[in-house]
PDB file of C-alpha atoms and ligand atoms in Angstrom:
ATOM      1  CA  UNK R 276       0.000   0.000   0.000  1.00 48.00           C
ATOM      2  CA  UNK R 277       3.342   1.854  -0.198  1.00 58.00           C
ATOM      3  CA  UNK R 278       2.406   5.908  -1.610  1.00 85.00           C
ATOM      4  CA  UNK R 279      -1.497   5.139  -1.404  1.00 92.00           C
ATOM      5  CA  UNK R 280      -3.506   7.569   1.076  1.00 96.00           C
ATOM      6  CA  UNK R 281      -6.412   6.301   3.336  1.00 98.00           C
ATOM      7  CA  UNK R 282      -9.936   7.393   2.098  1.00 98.00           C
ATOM      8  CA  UNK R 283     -12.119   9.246   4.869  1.00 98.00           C
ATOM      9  CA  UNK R 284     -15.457   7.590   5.205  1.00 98.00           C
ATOM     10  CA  UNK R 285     -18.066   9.612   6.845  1.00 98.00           C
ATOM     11  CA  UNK R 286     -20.625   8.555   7.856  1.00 96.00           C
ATOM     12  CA  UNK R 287     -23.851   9.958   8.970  1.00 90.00           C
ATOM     13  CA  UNK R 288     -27.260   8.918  10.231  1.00 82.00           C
ATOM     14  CA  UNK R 289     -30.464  10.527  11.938  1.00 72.00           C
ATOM     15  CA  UNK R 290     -30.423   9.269  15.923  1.00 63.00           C
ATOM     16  CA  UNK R 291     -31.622   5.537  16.219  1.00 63.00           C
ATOM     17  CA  UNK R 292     -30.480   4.606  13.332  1.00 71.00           C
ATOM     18  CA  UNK R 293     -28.071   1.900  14.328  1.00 79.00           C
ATOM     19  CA  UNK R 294     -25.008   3.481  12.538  1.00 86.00           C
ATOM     20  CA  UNK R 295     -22.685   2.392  16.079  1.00 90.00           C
ATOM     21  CA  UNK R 296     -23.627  -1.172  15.558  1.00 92.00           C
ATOM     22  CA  UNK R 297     -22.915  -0.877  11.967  1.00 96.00           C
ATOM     23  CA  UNK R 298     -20.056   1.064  11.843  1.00 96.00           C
ATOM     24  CA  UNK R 299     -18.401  -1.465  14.491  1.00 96.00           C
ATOM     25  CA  UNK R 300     -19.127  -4.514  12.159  1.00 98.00           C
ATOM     26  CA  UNK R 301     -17.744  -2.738   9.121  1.00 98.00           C
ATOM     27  CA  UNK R 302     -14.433  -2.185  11.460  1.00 97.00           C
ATOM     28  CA  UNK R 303     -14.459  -5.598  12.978  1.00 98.00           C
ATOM     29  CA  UNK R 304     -15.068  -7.004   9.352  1.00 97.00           C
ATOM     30  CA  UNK R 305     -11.987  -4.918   7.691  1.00 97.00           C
ATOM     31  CA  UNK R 306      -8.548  -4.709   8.810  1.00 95.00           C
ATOM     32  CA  UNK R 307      -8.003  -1.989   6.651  1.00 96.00           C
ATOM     33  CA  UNK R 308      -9.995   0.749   8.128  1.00 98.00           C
ATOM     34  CA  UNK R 309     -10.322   1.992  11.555  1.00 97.00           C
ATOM     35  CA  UNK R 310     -12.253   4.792  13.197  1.00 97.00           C
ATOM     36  CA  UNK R 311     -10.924   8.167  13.952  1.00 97.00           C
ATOM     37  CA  UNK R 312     -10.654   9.144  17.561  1.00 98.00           C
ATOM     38  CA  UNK R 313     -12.766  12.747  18.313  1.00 98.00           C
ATOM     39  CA  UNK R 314     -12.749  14.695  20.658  1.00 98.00           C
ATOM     40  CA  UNK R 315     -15.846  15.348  23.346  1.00 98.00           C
ATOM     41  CA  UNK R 316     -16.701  17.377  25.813  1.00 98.00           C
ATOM     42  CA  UNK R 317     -19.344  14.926  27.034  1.00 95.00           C
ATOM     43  CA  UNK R 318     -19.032  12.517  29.980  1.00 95.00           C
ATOM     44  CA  UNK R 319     -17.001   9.473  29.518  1.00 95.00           C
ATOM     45  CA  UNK R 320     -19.895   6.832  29.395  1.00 93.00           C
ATOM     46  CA  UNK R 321     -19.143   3.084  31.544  1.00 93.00           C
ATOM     47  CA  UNK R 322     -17.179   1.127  29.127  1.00 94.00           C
ATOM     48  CA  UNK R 323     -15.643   3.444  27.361  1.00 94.00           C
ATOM     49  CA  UNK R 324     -11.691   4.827  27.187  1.00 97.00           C
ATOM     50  CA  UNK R 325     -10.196   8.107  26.884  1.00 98.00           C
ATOM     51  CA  UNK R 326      -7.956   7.727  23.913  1.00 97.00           C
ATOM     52  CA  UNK R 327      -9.533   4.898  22.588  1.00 96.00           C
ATOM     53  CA  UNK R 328     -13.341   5.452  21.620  1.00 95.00           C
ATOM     54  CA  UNK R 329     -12.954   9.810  21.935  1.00 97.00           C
ATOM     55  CA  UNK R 330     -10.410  12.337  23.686  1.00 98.00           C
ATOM     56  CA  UNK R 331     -12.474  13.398  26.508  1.00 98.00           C
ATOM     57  CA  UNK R 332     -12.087  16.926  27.626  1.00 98.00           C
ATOM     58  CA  UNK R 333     -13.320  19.800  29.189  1.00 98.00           C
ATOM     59  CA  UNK R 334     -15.138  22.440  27.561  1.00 98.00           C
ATOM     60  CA  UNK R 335     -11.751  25.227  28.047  1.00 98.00           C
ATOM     61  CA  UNK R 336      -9.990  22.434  26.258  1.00 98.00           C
ATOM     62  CA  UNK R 337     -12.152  22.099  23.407  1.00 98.00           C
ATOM     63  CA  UNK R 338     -12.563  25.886  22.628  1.00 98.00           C
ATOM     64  CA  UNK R 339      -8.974  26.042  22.993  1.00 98.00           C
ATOM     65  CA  UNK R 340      -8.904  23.613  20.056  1.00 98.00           C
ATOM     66  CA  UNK R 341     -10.976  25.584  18.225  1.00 98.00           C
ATOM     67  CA  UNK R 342      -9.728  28.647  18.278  1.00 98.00           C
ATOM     68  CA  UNK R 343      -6.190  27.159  17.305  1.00 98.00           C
ATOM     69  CA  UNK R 344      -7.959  25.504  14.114  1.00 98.00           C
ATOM     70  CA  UNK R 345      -7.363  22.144  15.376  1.00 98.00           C
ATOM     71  CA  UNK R 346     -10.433  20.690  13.883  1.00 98.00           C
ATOM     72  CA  UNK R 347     -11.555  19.459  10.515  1.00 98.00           C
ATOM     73  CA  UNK R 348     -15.052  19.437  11.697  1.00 98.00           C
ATOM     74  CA  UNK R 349     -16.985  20.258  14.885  1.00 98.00           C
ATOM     75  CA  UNK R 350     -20.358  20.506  15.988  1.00 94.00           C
ATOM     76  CA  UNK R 351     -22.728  20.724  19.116  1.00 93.00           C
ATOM     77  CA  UNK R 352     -25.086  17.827  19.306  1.00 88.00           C
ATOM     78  CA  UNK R 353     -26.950  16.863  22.429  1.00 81.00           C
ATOM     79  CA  UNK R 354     -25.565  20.318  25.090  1.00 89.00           C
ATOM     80  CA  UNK R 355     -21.582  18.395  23.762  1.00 94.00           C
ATOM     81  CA  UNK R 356     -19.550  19.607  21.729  1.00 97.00           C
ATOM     82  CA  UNK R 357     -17.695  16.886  19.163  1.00 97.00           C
ATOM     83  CA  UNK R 358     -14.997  17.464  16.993  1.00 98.00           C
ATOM     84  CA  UNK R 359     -12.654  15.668  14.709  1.00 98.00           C
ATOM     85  CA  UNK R 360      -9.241  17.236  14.539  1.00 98.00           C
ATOM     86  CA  UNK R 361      -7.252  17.649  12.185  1.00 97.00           C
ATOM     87  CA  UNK R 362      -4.162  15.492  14.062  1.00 95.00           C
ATOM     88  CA  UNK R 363      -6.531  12.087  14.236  1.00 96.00           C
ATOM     89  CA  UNK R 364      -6.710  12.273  10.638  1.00 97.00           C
ATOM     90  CA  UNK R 365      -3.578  13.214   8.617  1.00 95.00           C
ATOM     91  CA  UNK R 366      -1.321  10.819  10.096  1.00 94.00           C
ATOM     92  CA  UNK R 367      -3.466   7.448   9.145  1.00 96.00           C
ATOM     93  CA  UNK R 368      -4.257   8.707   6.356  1.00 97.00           C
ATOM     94  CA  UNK R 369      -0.957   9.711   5.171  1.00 97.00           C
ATOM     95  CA  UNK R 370      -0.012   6.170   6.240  1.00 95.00           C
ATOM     96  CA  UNK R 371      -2.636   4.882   3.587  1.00 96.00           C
ATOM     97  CA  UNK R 372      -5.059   3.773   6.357  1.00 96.00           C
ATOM     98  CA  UNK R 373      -8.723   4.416   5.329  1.00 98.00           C
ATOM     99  CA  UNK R 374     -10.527   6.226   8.647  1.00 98.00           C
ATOM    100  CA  UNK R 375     -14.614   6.125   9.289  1.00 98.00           C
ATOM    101  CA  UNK R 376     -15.518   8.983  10.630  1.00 98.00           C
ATOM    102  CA  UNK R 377     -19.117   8.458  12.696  1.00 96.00           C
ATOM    103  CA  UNK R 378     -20.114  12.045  12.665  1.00 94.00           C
ATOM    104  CA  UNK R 379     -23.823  13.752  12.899  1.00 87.00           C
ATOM    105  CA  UNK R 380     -25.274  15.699  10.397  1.00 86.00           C
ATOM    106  CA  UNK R 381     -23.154  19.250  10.482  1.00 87.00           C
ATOM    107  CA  UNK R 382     -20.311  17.469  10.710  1.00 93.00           C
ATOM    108  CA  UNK R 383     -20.988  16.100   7.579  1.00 93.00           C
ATOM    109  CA  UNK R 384     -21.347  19.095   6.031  1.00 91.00           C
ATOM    110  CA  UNK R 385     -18.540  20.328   7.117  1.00 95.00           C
ATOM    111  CA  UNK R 386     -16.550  18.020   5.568  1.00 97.00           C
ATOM    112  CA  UNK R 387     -17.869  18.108   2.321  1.00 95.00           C
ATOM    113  CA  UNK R 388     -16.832  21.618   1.952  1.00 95.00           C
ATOM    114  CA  UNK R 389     -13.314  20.868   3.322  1.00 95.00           C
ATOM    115  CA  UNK R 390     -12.055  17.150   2.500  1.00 96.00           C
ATOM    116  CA  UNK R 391     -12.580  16.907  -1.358  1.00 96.00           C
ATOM    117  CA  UNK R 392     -11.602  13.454  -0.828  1.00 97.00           C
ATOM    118  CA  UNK R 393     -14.259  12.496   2.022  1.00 98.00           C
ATOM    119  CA  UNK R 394     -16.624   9.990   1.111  1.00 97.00           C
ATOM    120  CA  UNK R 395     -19.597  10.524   2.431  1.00 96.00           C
ATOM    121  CA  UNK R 396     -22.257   7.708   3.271  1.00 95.00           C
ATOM    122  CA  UNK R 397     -25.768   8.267   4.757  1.00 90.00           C
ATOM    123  CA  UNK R 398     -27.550   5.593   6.880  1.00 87.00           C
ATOM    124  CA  UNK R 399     -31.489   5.909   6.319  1.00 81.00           C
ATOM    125  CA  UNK R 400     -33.830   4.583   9.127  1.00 72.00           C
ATOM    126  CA  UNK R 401     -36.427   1.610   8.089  1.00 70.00           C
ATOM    127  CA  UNK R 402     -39.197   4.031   9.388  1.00 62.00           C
ATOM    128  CA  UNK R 403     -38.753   5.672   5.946  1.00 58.00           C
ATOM    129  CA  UNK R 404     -40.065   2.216   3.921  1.00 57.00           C
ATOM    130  CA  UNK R 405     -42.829   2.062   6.998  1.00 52.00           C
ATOM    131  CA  UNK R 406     -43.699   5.804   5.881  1.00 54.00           C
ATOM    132  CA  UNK R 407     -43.679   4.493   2.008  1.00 55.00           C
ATOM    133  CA  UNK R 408     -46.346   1.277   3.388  1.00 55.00           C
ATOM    134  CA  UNK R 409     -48.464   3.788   5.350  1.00 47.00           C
ATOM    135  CA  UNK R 410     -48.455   6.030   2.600  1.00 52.00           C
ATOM    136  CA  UNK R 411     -49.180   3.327   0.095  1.00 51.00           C
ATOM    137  CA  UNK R 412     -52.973   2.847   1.331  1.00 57.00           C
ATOM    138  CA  UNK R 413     -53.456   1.175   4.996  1.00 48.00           C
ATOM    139  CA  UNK R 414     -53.036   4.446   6.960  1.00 57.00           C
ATOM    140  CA  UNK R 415     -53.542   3.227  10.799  1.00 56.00           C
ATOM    141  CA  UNK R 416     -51.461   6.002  12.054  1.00 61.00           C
ATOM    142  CA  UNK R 417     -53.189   9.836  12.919  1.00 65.00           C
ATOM    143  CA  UNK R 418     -53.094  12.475  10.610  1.00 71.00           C
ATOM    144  CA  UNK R 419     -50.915  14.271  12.766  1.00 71.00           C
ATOM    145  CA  UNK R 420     -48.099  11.333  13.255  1.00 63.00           C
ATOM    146  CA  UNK R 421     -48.331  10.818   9.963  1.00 63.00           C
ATOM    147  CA  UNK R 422     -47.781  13.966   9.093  1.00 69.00           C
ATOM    148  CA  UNK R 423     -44.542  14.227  11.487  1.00 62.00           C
ATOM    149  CA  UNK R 424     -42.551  11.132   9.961  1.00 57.00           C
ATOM    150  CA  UNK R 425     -42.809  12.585   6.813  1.00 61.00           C
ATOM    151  CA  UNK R 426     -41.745  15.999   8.267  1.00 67.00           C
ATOM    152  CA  UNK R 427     -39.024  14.397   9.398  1.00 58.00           C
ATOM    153  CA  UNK R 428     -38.321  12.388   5.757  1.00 61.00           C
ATOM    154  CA  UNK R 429     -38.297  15.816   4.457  1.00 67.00           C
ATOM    155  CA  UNK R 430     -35.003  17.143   6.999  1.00 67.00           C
ATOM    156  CA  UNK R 431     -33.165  13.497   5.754  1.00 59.00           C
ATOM    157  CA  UNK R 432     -33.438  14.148   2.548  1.00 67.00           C
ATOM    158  CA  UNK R 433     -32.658  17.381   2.612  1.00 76.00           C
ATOM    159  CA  UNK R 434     -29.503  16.279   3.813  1.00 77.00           C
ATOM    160  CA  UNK R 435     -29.133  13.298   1.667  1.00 80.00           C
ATOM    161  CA  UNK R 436     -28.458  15.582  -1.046  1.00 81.00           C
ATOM    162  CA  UNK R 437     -25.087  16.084   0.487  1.00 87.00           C
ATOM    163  CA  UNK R 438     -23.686  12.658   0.726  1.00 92.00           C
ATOM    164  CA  UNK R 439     -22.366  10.481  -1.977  1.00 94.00           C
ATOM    165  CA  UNK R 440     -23.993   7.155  -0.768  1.00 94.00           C
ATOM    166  CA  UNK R 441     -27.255   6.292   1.337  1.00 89.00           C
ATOM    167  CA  UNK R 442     -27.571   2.859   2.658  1.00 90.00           C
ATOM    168  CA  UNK R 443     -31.099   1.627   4.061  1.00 83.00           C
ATOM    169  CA  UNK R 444     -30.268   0.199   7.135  1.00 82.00           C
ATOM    170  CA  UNK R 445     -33.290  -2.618   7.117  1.00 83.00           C
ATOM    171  CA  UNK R 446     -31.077  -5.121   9.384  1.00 89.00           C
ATOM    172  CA  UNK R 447     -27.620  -4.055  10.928  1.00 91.00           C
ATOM    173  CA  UNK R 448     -26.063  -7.487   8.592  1.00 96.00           C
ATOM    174  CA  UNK R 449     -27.433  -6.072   5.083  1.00 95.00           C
ATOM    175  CA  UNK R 450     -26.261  -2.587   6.331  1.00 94.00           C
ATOM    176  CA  UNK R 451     -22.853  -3.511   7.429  1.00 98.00           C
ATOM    177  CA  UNK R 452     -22.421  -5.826   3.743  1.00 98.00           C
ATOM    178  CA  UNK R 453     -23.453  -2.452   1.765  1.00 97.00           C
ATOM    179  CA  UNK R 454     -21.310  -0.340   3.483  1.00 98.00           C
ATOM    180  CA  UNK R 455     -18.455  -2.515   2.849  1.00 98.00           C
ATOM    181  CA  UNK R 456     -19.245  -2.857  -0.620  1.00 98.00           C
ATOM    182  CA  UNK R 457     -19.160   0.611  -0.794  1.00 98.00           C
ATOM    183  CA  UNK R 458     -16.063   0.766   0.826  1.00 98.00           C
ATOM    184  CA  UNK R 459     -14.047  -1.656  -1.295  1.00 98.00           C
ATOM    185  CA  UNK R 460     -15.383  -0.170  -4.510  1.00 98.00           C
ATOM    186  CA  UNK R 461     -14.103   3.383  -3.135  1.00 98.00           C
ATOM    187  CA  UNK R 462     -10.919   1.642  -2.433  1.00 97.00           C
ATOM    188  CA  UNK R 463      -9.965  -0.244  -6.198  1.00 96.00           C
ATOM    189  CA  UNK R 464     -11.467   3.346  -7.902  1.00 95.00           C
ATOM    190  CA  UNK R 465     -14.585   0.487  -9.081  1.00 97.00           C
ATOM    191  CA  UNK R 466     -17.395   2.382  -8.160  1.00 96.00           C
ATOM    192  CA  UNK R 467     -20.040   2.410 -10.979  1.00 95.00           C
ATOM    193  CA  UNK R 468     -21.779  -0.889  -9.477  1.00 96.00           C
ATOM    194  CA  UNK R 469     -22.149   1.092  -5.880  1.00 97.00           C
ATOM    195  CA  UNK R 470     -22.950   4.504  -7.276  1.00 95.00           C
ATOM    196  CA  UNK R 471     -25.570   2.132  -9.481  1.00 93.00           C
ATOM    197  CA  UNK R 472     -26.916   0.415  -6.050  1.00 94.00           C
ATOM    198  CA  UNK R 473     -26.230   3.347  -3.452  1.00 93.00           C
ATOM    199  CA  UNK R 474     -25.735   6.324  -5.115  1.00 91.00           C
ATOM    200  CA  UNK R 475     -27.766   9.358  -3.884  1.00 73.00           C
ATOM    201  CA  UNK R 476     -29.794   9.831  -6.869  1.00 74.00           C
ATOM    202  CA  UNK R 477     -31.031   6.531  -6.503  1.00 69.00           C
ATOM    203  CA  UNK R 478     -32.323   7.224  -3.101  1.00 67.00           C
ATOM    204  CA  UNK R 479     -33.580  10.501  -4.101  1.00 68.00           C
ATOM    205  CA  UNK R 480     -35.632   8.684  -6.651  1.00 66.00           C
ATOM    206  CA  UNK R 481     -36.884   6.078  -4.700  1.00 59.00           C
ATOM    207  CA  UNK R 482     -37.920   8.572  -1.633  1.00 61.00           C
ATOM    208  CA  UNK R 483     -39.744  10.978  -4.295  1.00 59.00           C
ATOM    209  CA  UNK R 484     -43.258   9.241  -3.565  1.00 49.00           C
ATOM    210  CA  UNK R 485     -43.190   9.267   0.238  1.00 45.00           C
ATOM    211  CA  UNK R 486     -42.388  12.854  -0.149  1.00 47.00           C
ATOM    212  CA  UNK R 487     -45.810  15.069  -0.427  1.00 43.00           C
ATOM    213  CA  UNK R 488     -47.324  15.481   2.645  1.00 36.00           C
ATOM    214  CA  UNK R 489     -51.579  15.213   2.958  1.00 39.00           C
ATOM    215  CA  UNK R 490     -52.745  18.626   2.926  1.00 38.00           C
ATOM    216  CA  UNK R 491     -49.871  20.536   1.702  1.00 39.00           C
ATOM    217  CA  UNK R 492     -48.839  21.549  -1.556  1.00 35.00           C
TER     218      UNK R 492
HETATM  219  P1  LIG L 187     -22.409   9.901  21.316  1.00 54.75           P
HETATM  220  O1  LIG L 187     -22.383  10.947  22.401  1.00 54.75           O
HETATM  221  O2  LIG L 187     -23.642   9.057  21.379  1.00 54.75           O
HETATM  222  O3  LIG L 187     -21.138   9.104  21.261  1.00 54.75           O
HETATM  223  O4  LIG L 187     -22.480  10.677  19.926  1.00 54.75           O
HETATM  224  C1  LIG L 187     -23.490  11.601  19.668  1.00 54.75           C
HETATM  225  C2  LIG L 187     -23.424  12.035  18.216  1.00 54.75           C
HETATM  226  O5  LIG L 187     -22.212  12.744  17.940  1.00 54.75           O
HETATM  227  C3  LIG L 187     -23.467  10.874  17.240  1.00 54.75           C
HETATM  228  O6  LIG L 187     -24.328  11.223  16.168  1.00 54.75           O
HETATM  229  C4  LIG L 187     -22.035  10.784  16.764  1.00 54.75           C
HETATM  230  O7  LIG L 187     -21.929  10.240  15.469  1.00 54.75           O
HETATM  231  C5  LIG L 187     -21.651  12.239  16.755  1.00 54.75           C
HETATM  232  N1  LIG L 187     -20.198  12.457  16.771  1.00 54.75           N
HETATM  233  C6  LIG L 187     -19.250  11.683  17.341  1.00 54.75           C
HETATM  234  N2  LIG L 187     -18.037  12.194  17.119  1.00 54.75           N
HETATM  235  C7  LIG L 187     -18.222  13.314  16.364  1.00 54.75           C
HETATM  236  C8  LIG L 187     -17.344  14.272  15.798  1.00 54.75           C
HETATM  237  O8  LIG L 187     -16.118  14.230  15.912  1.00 54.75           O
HETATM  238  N3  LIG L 187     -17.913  15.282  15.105  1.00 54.75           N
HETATM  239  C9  LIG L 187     -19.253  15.405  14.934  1.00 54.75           C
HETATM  240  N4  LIG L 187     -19.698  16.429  14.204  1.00 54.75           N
HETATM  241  N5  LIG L 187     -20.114  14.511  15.454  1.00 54.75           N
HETATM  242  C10 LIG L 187     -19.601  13.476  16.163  1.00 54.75           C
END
């Protein structure tokens, strides 16, 4: 791998999603990639390291960061701030080690504008395909909840439009195998059958009819 540099994988999901357990199976499942480390100014949770699954620090620390440009990307989510910085990212990569990079949403963006060689991959909830059903003629749900799923559909795609791949996470297995795939294609520059399968005009298309919501134009 001697000259190659790591590819960044982002990747991104609305909350519940699964995208821990997924992104852990892609790691487990590939030697060659590994996550980047990010900094936090949340609590340290039971079970996890400082070092090893984020930097925790305090909140001085982190602005400190910031204002010293430190970060690629950062972002409150949650009353925590979360950043990636720049220093858990250049050396792997450099190194030729591919990183995933579990960020939320801004983060994202943030690194489309900045890392013209980010990939970015979006993990979709099921609930969308249990909007599409509902939509589709049974209708059980209110108006009103109804009406708030597909409010939401509207904020993912939305930011869909920013990433390079969605995945449909229907079962953590079939999510984990796609984001592989999309992975190894990235990796040997082979990526017309993923683009084909994953790409985000594909998902675009497919979301288009769960789109419209009853009662507004
Ligand atoms: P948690 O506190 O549950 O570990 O993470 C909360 C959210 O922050 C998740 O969506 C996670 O992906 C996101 N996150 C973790 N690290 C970073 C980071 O470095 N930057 C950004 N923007 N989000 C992050």
């Amino acid at each position: 791998m001697s000259g190659r540099r790591g590819i960044p994988f982002v990747v991104s999901a609305p909350s519940g999603t699964g995208k821990t357990t997924v992104c852990r199976a892609v790691v487990e499942h590939d030697g060659q990639v590994e996550f980047s480390i990010s900094h936090t100014t949340r609590p340290c949770r039971p079970g996890e390291q400082d070092g090893v699954h984020y930097h925790f620090v305090n909140a001085e620390a982190f602005a400190e960061l910031v204002a010293e440009g430190g970060f690629v990307e950062h972002a409150e989510y949650a009353g925590n701030q979360y950043g990636t910085s720049w220093k858990s990212i250049d050396e792997p990569l450099a190194c030729g080690r591919d990183l995933l990079l579990e960020v939320e949403v801004q983060g994202a963006r943030q690194l489309r504008s900045r890392r013209d060689d980010a990939r970015l991959v979006f993990l979709l909830p099921p609930t969308l395909q249990e909007l599409e059903s509902r939509l589709r003629g049974r209708g059980t749900d209110s108006d009103e909840a109804i009406a708030k799923r597909l409010e939401t559909a509207h904020v993912e795609l939305a930011s869909v439009h920013l990433f390079d791949y969605a995945v449909v996470n229907e079962s953590a297995d079939q999510a984990t195998r796609d984001l592989l795939s999309i992975i190894h294609a990235e990796r040997s520059g082979e990526t017309g059958d993923v683009r084909e399968r994953f790409g985000r005009a594909r998902v675009v298309e497919g979301l288009k009819g769960i789109l419209p919501i009853p009662g507004r134009s």
